[in-house]
Coordinates of C-alpha atoms in Angstrom, one line a residue:
M1234 CA -27.2 -10.8 10.0
D1235 CA -30.2 -8.4 10.5
S1236 CA -33.2 -9.6 8.5
K1237 CA -34.0 -6.2 7.1
L1238 CA -30.4 -5.6 6.2
K1239 CA -30.3 -8.9 4.3
H1240 CA -33.5 -8.2 2.4
G1241 CA -32.3 -4.7 1.6
I1242 CA -28.9 -5.9 0.3
V1243 CA -30.7 -8.5 -1.9
A1244 CA -33.1 -6.0 -3.3
V1245 CA -30.5 -3.5 -4.1
F1246 CA -28.1 -6.2 -5.3
I1247 CA -30.6 -7.5 -7.9
A1248 CA -31.2 -3.9 -9.1
N1249 CA -27.5 -3.3 -9.3
M1250 CA -26.8 -6.5 -11.3
I1251 CA -29.3 -5.2 -13.9
N1252 CA -27.6 -1.8 -13.7
V1253 CA -24.1 -3.4 -14.1
F1254 CA -25.2 -5.4 -17.2
F1255 CA -26.7 -2.4 -19.0
S1256 CA -24.0 0.0 -17.8
L1257 CA -21.2 -2.2 -19.0
C1258 CA -22.8 -2.6 -22.4
T1259 CA -23.2 1.2 -22.7
N1260 CA -19.6 1.8 -21.5
F1261 CA -18.1 -0.5 -24.0
L1262 CA -20.4 0.2 -27.0
L1263 CA -20.2 4.0 -26.9
P1264 CA -16.4 4.3 -27.3
K1265 CA -16.5 1.5 -29.8
F1266 CA -18.9 3.2 -32.3
L1267 CA -18.6 6.9 -31.5
S1268 CA -15.8 9.2 -32.6
V1269 CA -13.3 10.1 -30.0
D1270 CA -14.5 13.7 -30.1
S1271 CA -18.2 12.9 -29.6
Y1272 CA -17.4 10.4 -26.8
A1273 CA -15.3 13.1 -25.1
Q1274 CA -18.2 15.6 -25.3
I1275 CA -20.6 13.1 -23.7
K1276 CA -18.1 12.4 -20.9
T1277 CA -17.7 16.2 -20.4
Y1278 CA -21.5 16.4 -19.9
Q1279 CA -21.4 13.5 -17.5
L1280 CA -18.6 15.2 -15.6
Y1281 CA -20.8 18.3 -15.2
V1282 CA -23.7 16.2 -14.1
S1283 CA -21.7 14.6 -11.3
Y1284 CA -21.9 18.0 -9.5
V1285 CA -25.7 18.4 -9.9
G1286 CA -26.3 17.4 -6.3
L1287 CA -24.6 20.6 -5.1
L1288 CA -27.6 22.6 -6.6
H1289 CA -30.1 21.4 -4.0
F1290 CA -27.8 23.0 -1.4
G1291 CA -28.2 20.2 1.1
F1292 CA -32.0 19.9 0.9
V1293 CA -32.0 16.2 -0.1
D1294 CA -29.3 15.4 2.4
G1295 CA -31.4 17.1 5.1
V1296 CA -34.3 14.8 4.2
Y1297 CA -31.9 11.8 4.2
L1298 CA -30.7 12.6 7.8
R1299 CA -34.1 13.4 9.1
Y1300 CA -35.8 10.2 8.0
G1301 CA -32.9 7.7 8.4
G1302 CA -34.0 4.5 10.1
K1303 CA -37.7 5.4 10.1
D1304 CA -40.6 3.7 8.4
I1305 CA -42.0 5.8 5.6
H1306 CA -45.6 4.9 6.5
D1307 CA -45.1 6.3 10.0
L1308 CA -44.1 9.8 8.7
N1309 CA -46.4 12.8 8.8
Q1310 CA -47.8 12.7 5.3
G1311 CA -48.7 16.4 5.3
K1312 CA -45.2 17.4 6.1
L1313 CA -43.8 14.9 3.6
H1314 CA -45.9 16.3 0.8
S1315 CA -45.0 19.9 1.8
N1316 CA -41.4 18.9 1.8
L1317 CA -41.7 17.5 -1.8
M1318 CA -43.5 20.6 -3.1
T1319 CA -40.9 22.9 -1.6
M1320 CA -38.2 20.9 -3.3
R1321 CA -39.9 21.2 -6.7
V1322 CA -40.3 25.0 -6.5
F1323 CA -36.8 25.5 -5.3
Q1324 CA -35.3 23.4 -8.1
I1325 CA -37.4 25.2 -10.8
A1326 CA -35.8 28.5 -9.7
I1327 CA -32.3 26.9 -9.8
V1328 CA -33.0 25.7 -13.4
A1329 CA -34.1 29.1 -14.5
L1330 CA -30.9 30.7 -13.2
S1331 CA -28.6 28.0 -14.7
L1332 CA -30.3 28.2 -18.1
A1333 CA -29.6 31.9 -18.1
V1334 CA -25.9 31.3 -17.4
G1335 CA -25.8 28.6 -20.2
V1336 CA -27.3 31.0 -22.7
V1337 CA -25.0 33.9 -21.7
I1338 CA -21.8 31.8 -22.0
K1339 CA -23.1 30.1 -25.2
D1340 CA -22.1 26.6 -24.0
P1341 CA -24.5 23.9 -25.4
I1342 CA -23.2 21.3 -23.0
F1343 CA -23.9 23.6 -20.0
V1344 CA -27.4 24.2 -21.3
F1345 CA -28.1 20.4 -21.4
F1346 CA -26.7 20.3 -17.9
A1347 CA -29.0 23.0 -16.7
L1348 CA -32.0 21.2 -18.2
S1349 CA -31.0 18.1 -16.3
I1350 CA -30.9 19.8 -12.9
L1351 CA -34.6 19.6 -12.0
P1352 CA -35.3 16.0 -13.0
L1353 CA -32.0 14.6 -11.6
N1354 CA -32.3 16.3 -8.2
M1355 CA -36.0 15.3 -7.9
N1356 CA -35.0 11.7 -8.8
N1357 CA -32.3 11.9 -6.1
Y1358 CA -34.9 13.2 -3.6
F1359 CA -37.0 10.1 -4.1
K1360 CA -34.0 7.7 -4.1
F1361 CA -32.6 9.2 -0.9
L1362 CA -36.0 9.2 0.8
Y1363 CA -36.5 5.5 0.0
Q1364 CA -32.9 4.7 0.9
A1365 CA -33.2 6.4 4.3
T1366 CA -36.5 4.7 5.2
G1367 CA -35.5 1.2 4.1
E1368 CA -37.8 1.2 1.0
F1369 CA -35.1 -0.7 -1.0
K1370 CA -37.5 -2.3 -3.5
R1371 CA -38.7 1.2 -4.5
Y1372 CA -35.1 2.4 -4.6
G1373 CA -34.1 -0.5 -6.8
N1374 CA -37.0 0.1 -9.2
A1375 CA -36.0 3.7 -9.7
M1376 CA -32.4 2.6 -10.4
N1377 CA -33.5 -0.1 -12.9
V1378 CA -35.8 2.2 -14.9
T1379 CA -33.0 4.9 -15.2
T1380 CA -30.3 2.5 -16.4
I1381 CA -32.5 0.6 -18.9
A1382 CA -33.9 3.8 -20.3
I1383 CA -30.5 5.4 -20.8
F1384 CA -29.3 2.1 -22.4
A1385 CA -32.3 2.1 -24.8
V1386 CA -31.6 5.8 -25.8
N1387 CA -28.0 5.0 -26.5
M1388 CA -28.8 1.9 -28.6
I1389 CA -31.5 3.7 -30.6
L1390 CA -29.2 6.6 -31.5
L1391 CA -26.2 4.3 -32.1
F1392 CA -27.8 1.7 -34.3
A1393 CA -31.3 2.8 -35.4
V1394 CA -30.5 6.5 -36.1
S1395 CA -26.7 5.9 -36.6
T1396 CA -25.8 9.3 -35.4
D1397 CA -22.4 10.5 -34.1
Y1398 CA -23.8 13.9 -33.1
Y1399 CA -23.3 14.3 -29.3
S1400 CA -26.2 16.7 -28.8
A1401 CA -28.7 14.0 -29.8
Y1402 CA -27.4 11.8 -27.0
L1403 CA -27.5 14.6 -24.4
A1404 CA -31.1 15.6 -25.5
G1405 CA -32.0 11.9 -25.1
Y1406 CA -30.6 11.8 -21.6
V1407 CA -32.5 14.9 -20.5
I1408 CA -35.8 13.4 -21.8
V1409 CA -35.1 10.1 -20.0
Y1410 CA -34.4 11.9 -16.7
A1411 CA -37.6 14.0 -17.0
A1412 CA -39.7 10.9 -17.8
I1413 CA -38.3 9.0 -14.8
W1414 CA -39.0 12.0 -12.6
L1415 CA -42.7 11.9 -13.7
Y1416 CA -42.8 8.1 -13.2
L1417 CA -41.5 8.5 -9.6
E1418 CA -44.0 11.3 -8.9
F1419 CA -46.9 9.2 -10.0
S1420 CA -45.5 6.1 -8.2
F1421 CA -45.2 8.2 -5.0
K1422 CA -48.8 9.5 -5.3
R1423 CA -50.1 6.0 -6.0
G1424 CA -48.3 4.6 -2.9
F1425 CA -48.8 7.4 -0.4
G1426 CA -51.7 9.4 -1.7
S1427 CA -52.0 12.9 -2.9
I1428 CA -52.3 15.8 -0.4
K1429 CA -52.5 19.4 -1.4
A1430 CA -49.3 21.1 -0.3
R1431 CA -47.6 24.5 -0.6
F1432 CA -44.1 25.8 -0.8
S1433 CA -42.7 26.1 2.8
L1434 CA -39.8 28.5 3.4
S1435 CA -39.3 26.9 6.9
E1436 CA -39.0 23.5 5.3
L1437 CA -36.5 24.9 2.8
A1438 CA -34.4 26.5 5.5
T1439 CA -34.5 23.5 7.9
N1440 CA -33.5 20.9 5.3
I1441 CA -30.7 23.1 3.9
K1442 CA -29.4 23.8 7.4
D1443 CA -29.4 20.1 8.4
G1444 CA -28.0 18.8 5.1
F1445 CA -25.7 21.6 3.8
L1446 CA -22.5 20.3 5.4
L1447 CA -23.2 16.8 4.3
T1448 CA -23.8 18.0 0.8
L1449 CA -20.5 19.9 0.9
G1450 CA -18.9 16.7 2.1
N1451 CA -20.5 14.7 -0.8
L1452 CA -19.4 17.5 -3.2
A1453 CA -15.9 17.4 -1.9
S1454 CA -15.9 13.6 -2.3
I1455 CA -17.1 13.9 -5.9
F1456 CA -14.5 16.6 -6.6
L1457 CA -11.8 14.4 -5.1
T1458 CA -12.8 11.4 -7.2
S1459 CA -13.2 13.5 -10.4
M1460 CA -10.1 15.8 -9.8
D1461 CA -8.0 13.5 -12.0
R1462 CA -10.3 13.9 -14.9
W1463 CA -10.2 17.7 -14.6
F1464 CA -6.4 17.5 -14.7
V1465 CA -6.5 15.2 -17.8
K1466 CA -9.0 17.5 -19.5
I1467 CA -7.0 20.6 -18.9
L1468 CA -3.4 19.4 -19.3
M1469 CA -3.7 16.6 -22.0
D1470 CA -5.3 16.2 -25.4
T1471 CA -8.8 14.9 -26.3
V1472 CA -7.6 11.4 -27.0
A1473 CA -6.0 11.1 -23.5
F1474 CA -9.2 12.5 -21.9
A1475 CA -11.4 10.0 -23.8
Q1476 CA -9.2 7.1 -22.8
Y1477 CA -9.0 8.2 -19.2
S1478 CA -12.8 8.8 -19.2
F1479 CA -13.3 5.2 -20.5
A1480 CA -11.3 3.9 -17.5
V1481 CA -13.4 5.9 -15.1
S1482 CA -16.6 4.6 -16.8
V1483 CA -15.7 1.0 -16.2
E1484 CA -14.6 1.9 -12.7
N1485 CA -18.2 3.1 -12.2
F1486 CA -19.1 -0.6 -12.4
L1487 CA -17.6 -0.9 -9.0
N1488 CA -19.6 2.0 -7.7
L1489 CA -22.8 0.2 -8.9
A1490 CA -21.7 -3.0 -7.3
I1491 CA -21.1 -1.4 -3.9
T1492 CA -24.4 0.4 -3.8
P1493 CA -26.1 -2.5 -2.0
I1494 CA -23.5 -1.9 0.7
T1495 CA -23.6 1.9 0.9
T1496 CA -27.3 2.3 0.6
T1497 CA -28.3 -0.4 3.2
L1498 CA -25.7 0.2 5.8
Y1499 CA -26.8 3.7 6.7
N1500 CA -30.3 2.4 7.5
Y1501 CA -28.7 -0.5 9.4
F1502 CA -26.2 1.6 11.4
C1503 CA -29.1 3.9 12.4
R1504 CA -30.9 0.9 13.9
E1505 CA -28.0 -1.3 15.2
S1506 CA -25.5 -0.1 17.8
D1507 CA -24.2 -3.5 19.0
S1508 CA -20.4 -3.3 18.3
E1509 CA -20.0 -7.0 17.8
K1510 CA -22.7 -7.2 15.1
R1511 CA -21.3 -4.1 13.4
H1512 CA -17.8 -5.6 13.5
T1513 CA -19.1 -8.8 11.6
V1514 CA -20.7 -6.6 8.9
I1515 CA -17.6 -4.4 8.6
Q1516 CA -15.3 -7.4 8.1
S1517 CA -17.6 -8.7 5.4
V1518 CA -17.3 -5.3 3.6
V1519 CA -13.4 -5.6 3.8
A1520 CA -13.6 -9.1 2.2
F1521 CA -15.9 -7.7 -0.5
A1522 CA -13.5 -4.8 -1.1
V1523 CA -10.5 -7.0 -1.9
L1524 CA -12.5 -9.4 -4.2
L1525 CA -14.5 -6.9 -6.3
P1526 CA -11.5 -5.1 -8.0
S1527 CA -10.6 -8.4 -9.6
A1528 CA -13.1 -7.3 -12.2
A1529 CA -10.3 -5.2 -13.7
F1530 CA -9.0 -8.3 -15.4
G1531 CA -12.3 -8.7 -17.2
V1532 CA -11.9 -5.2 -18.5
K1533 CA -8.3 -5.9 -19.6
F1534 CA -9.5 -9.0 -21.5
I1535 CA -12.2 -7.0 -23.3
L1536 CA -9.6 -4.3 -24.2
E1537 CA -7.3 -6.9 -25.6
I1538 CA -10.0 -8.5 -27.7
F1539 CA -12.7 -6.0 -28.4
L1540 CA -11.6 -2.4 -27.8
T1541 CA -8.0 -2.4 -28.9
E1542 CA -8.1 1.4 -29.7
Y1543 CA -8.6 2.0 -25.9
I1544 CA -5.9 -0.5 -24.8
D1545 CA -3.8 2.5 -23.5
S1546 CA -6.3 3.0 -20.7
C1547 CA -5.5 -0.5 -19.3
N1548 CA -2.9 0.7 -16.7
V1549 CA -5.2 3.5 -15.6
V1550 CA -8.0 0.9 -15.0
F1551 CA -5.8 -1.1 -12.6
F1552 CA -4.7 2.0 -10.6
L1553 CA -8.3 3.2 -10.3
F1554 CA -9.7 -0.3 -9.4
S1555 CA -7.0 -0.6 -6.7
A1556 CA -8.1 2.7 -5.2
Q1557 CA -11.5 1.2 -4.8
M1558 CA -10.3 -1.3 -2.2
F1559 CA -10.0 1.7 0.1
G1560 CA -12.9 3.5 -1.5
I1561 CA -15.4 0.7 -0.8
I1562 CA -14.6 0.8 2.9
I1563 CA -14.7 4.6 3.0
K1564 CA -18.1 4.8 1.3
G1565 CA -19.6 1.7 2.9
I1566 CA -18.5 2.2 6.5
Y1567 CA -16.8 5.5 7.3
V1568 CA -19.1 7.9 5.4
N1569 CA -22.2 6.1 6.8
L1570 CA -20.9 6.3 10.3
Y1571 CA -20.1 10.0 9.9
K1572 CA -23.8 10.4 8.9
V1573 CA -25.2 8.3 11.7
E1574 CA -23.2 10.0 14.4
R1575 CA -23.9 13.4 12.9
K1576 CA -20.2 14.2 12.4
Q1577 CA -20.7 16.2 9.2
K1578 CA -18.3 18.9 10.2
R1579 CA -15.5 16.4 10.9
Y1580 CA -16.3 14.6 7.7
F1581 CA -16.1 17.8 5.7
A1582 CA -12.9 18.9 7.4
K1583 CA -11.2 15.6 6.6
L1584 CA -12.4 15.7 3.0
C1585 CA -11.0 19.2 2.5
S1586 CA -7.6 18.0 3.8
V1587 CA -7.7 15.1 1.3
I1588 CA -8.7 17.4 -1.6
A1589 CA -5.6 19.5 -0.8
I1590 CA -3.5 16.4 -0.8
G1591 CA -5.1 15.2 -4.0
F1592 CA -4.3 18.5 -5.7
V1593 CA -0.7 18.3 -4.6
T1594 CA -0.3 14.6 -5.7
N1595 CA -1.9 15.1 -9.1
T1596 CA 0.3 18.2 -9.7
L1597 CA 3.5 16.5 -8.5
F1598 CA 3.0 13.2 -10.2
Y1599 CA 2.2 14.9 -13.5
Y1600 CA 5.3 17.0 -13.2
V1601 CA 7.4 13.9 -12.5
W1602 CA 5.9 11.5 -15.1
G1603 CA 3.8 13.6 -17.5
V1604 CA 1.5 10.8 -18.5
K1605 CA -2.2 10.1 -17.8
E1606 CA -1.3 7.2 -15.5
A1607 CA 0.2 9.7 -13.1
F1608 CA -3.3 11.0 -12.3
A1609 CA -4.6 7.5 -11.6
L1610 CA -1.7 6.8 -9.3
A1611 CA -2.4 10.1 -7.5
T1612 CA -6.0 9.0 -7.0
L1613 CA -4.9 5.8 -5.4
V1614 CA -2.5 7.6 -3.1
S1615 CA -5.2 10.2 -2.1
T1616 CA -7.8 7.6 -1.5
F1617 CA -5.4 5.6 0.8
I1618 CA -4.7 8.8 2.8
W1619 CA -8.4 9.4 3.1
F1620 CA -8.9 5.8 4.4
V1621 CA -6.1 6.3 7.0
I1622 CA -7.3 9.6 8.4
S1623 CA -10.9 8.4 8.5
S1624 CA -9.9 5.3 10.5
F1625 CA -8.7 7.5 13.4
D1626 CA -12.3 8.7 14.0
F1627 CA -13.6 5.1 14.4
K1628 CA -10.9 3.2 16.2
K1629 CA -13.4 0.8 17.9
I1630 CA -14.9 -0.7 14.7
G1631 CA -12.2 -3.2 13.8
I1632 CA -10.2 -1.7 10.9
T1633 CA -6.9 -2.4 12.5
V1634 CA -3.3 -1.9 11.4
F1635 CA -3.3 -5.7 10.6
T1636 CA -6.2 -5.2 8.2
G1637 CA -4.5 -2.1 6.7
V1638 CA -1.4 -4.2 5.9
F1639 CA -3.6 -6.8 4.3
L1640 CA -5.2 -4.2 2.1
I1641 CA -1.9 -2.7 1.0
L1642 CA -0.6 -6.1 0.0
Q1643 CA -3.7 -6.7 -2.0
V1644 CA -3.3 -3.5 -3.9
V1645 CA 0.3 -4.2 -4.7
V1646 CA -0.5 -7.7 -6.0
L1647 CA -3.5 -6.5 -8.0
I1648 CA -1.4 -3.8 -9.8
L1649 CA 1.5 -6.2 -10.5
C1650 CA -0.7 -8.9 -11.9
G1651 CA -2.6 -6.3 -13.9
L1652 CA 0.4 -4.6 -15.4
F1653 CA 2.6 -7.6 -16.1
L1654 CA 0.4 -10.7 -16.7
P1655 CA -2.2 -11.5 -19.4
A1656 CA -5.8 -11.0 -18.3
I1657 CA -6.8 -14.6 -17.6
L1658 CA -3.5 -15.6 -15.9
G1659 CA -3.4 -12.4 -13.8
F1660 CA -7.0 -13.0 -12.6
L1661 CA -6.2 -16.6 -11.5
V1662 CA -3.0 -15.6 -9.7
Y1663 CA -4.8 -12.7 -7.9
I1664 CA -7.8 -14.8 -6.8
A1665 CA -5.5 -17.6 -5.6
Y1666 CA -3.4 -15.1 -3.7
T1667 CA -6.5 -13.4 -2.2
V1668 CA -8.0 -16.6 -1.0
I1669 CA -4.8 -17.6 0.8
M1670 CA -4.4 -14.2 2.3
M1671 CA -8.0 -14.1 3.5
F1672 CA -7.4 -17.3 5.4
V1673 CA -4.3 -15.7 7.0
F1674 CA -5.7 -12.2 7.8
M1675 CA -9.5 -12.8 8.0
R1676 CA -10.0 -16.4 9.0
P1677 CA -13.0 -15.8 11.4
T1678 CA -14.8 -14.0 8.6
V1679 CA -14.0 -16.7 6.0
M1680 CA -15.3 -19.4 8.4
I1681 CA -18.6 -17.5 8.8
F1682 CA -19.0 -17.4 5.1
L1683 CA -18.2 -21.1 4.8
R1684 CA -20.7 -22.0 7.4
M1685 CA -23.4 -19.8 5.7
T1686 CA -22.6 -21.4 2.4
R1687 CA -22.9 -24.9 3.8
A1688 CA -26.2 -24.0 5.5
R1689 CA -27.5 -22.6 2.2
L1690 CA -26.4 -25.7 0.2
S1691 CA -27.9 -28.1 2.8
K1692 CA -31.2 -26.2 2.8
F1693 CA -31.2 -26.3 -1.0
K1694 CA -30.6 -30.1 -1.1
H1695 CA -33.6 -30.6 1.2

């Protein structure tokens, strides 16, 4: 495997393990000690925040596409600083407009969302810049600081202050995001110097033009994956929304775990065009995609022992984790290839089709079953369709019908084990089945992993 790719994956993996630990603690402790209503309000704010990337109108994605695969030290520093200054001024204007809207509609959650726009999008600017240029250690540091700081705020408010007032938590989040933005600014100046720069209308127009379609695609992706929560929020009660949001929160553990794949493969695909090397990496992603969702059994075990009041979210967890088998491949492989090959228009068109399908499946499944699990099942079906229609654009990369059948069988077994077996037994059955099926469907990839493992163990012994 490419040396830079390996080092990048390791750097982001370490950062993500830290993220996973603190995020899981947060995701289990908040619903345990907060009232259902306060927890639901916090999750509503987080749902709003998931759309914050739309408000840079493609600027950050334009930077991401422009610098993909390049070395940050080789960039024109004057243009880079001008780019950064333009982003700051642009986002300050967006915040002013959003705050005015929040005050007019008298929605405190929207006001907190408006205050989060500038720091969050500036943080995203730095993360995307470091991700595109292969500065994965800097990217990992930014992730670690964010997660640990949010965890600290939650723990202080939960146990030291002992407050159930959701506004206190939202205010804490805004302060953390602002502090991290300042940290990233100072870190950038310390690493790359400080050059006097001005707002550039041409930089603004160029970046928005280059990145707007990708931003729309990312927004469509977020809307697709959050559509189920909107349906639950609108059509069901607060308890159902809180339980469903809890399931989504633990599903985000998988999103953290796959970040080493999604963040490093874009840079890798920009540099590596050899189809055989790409195929090996892609098969490794497929293996990862079928193993990682087994974490759902750990969630079920915790629900059975620790969070019994949220046990009704268990079935939702397994449907959402099953959808991630296809989601990991979509985000890790297809989305990155769309970016590398500059197929933003095609990516956006496919996503619009999937959103329409998602809306129909959510509506139809709710009409038929009328329970929150219906929306999770609709998410699984929509994600599978997204996986299938994306595969038609990249027929040469090795995601064959054979592999598709393997993934479908894995989903069926994961759901059956999750719904009908106790957590520990279900985990053991699923892992045993997966190992056997990987030898049947993915034997060359398994043998590569075994050889790598033996080499590592041999090196360790010596």
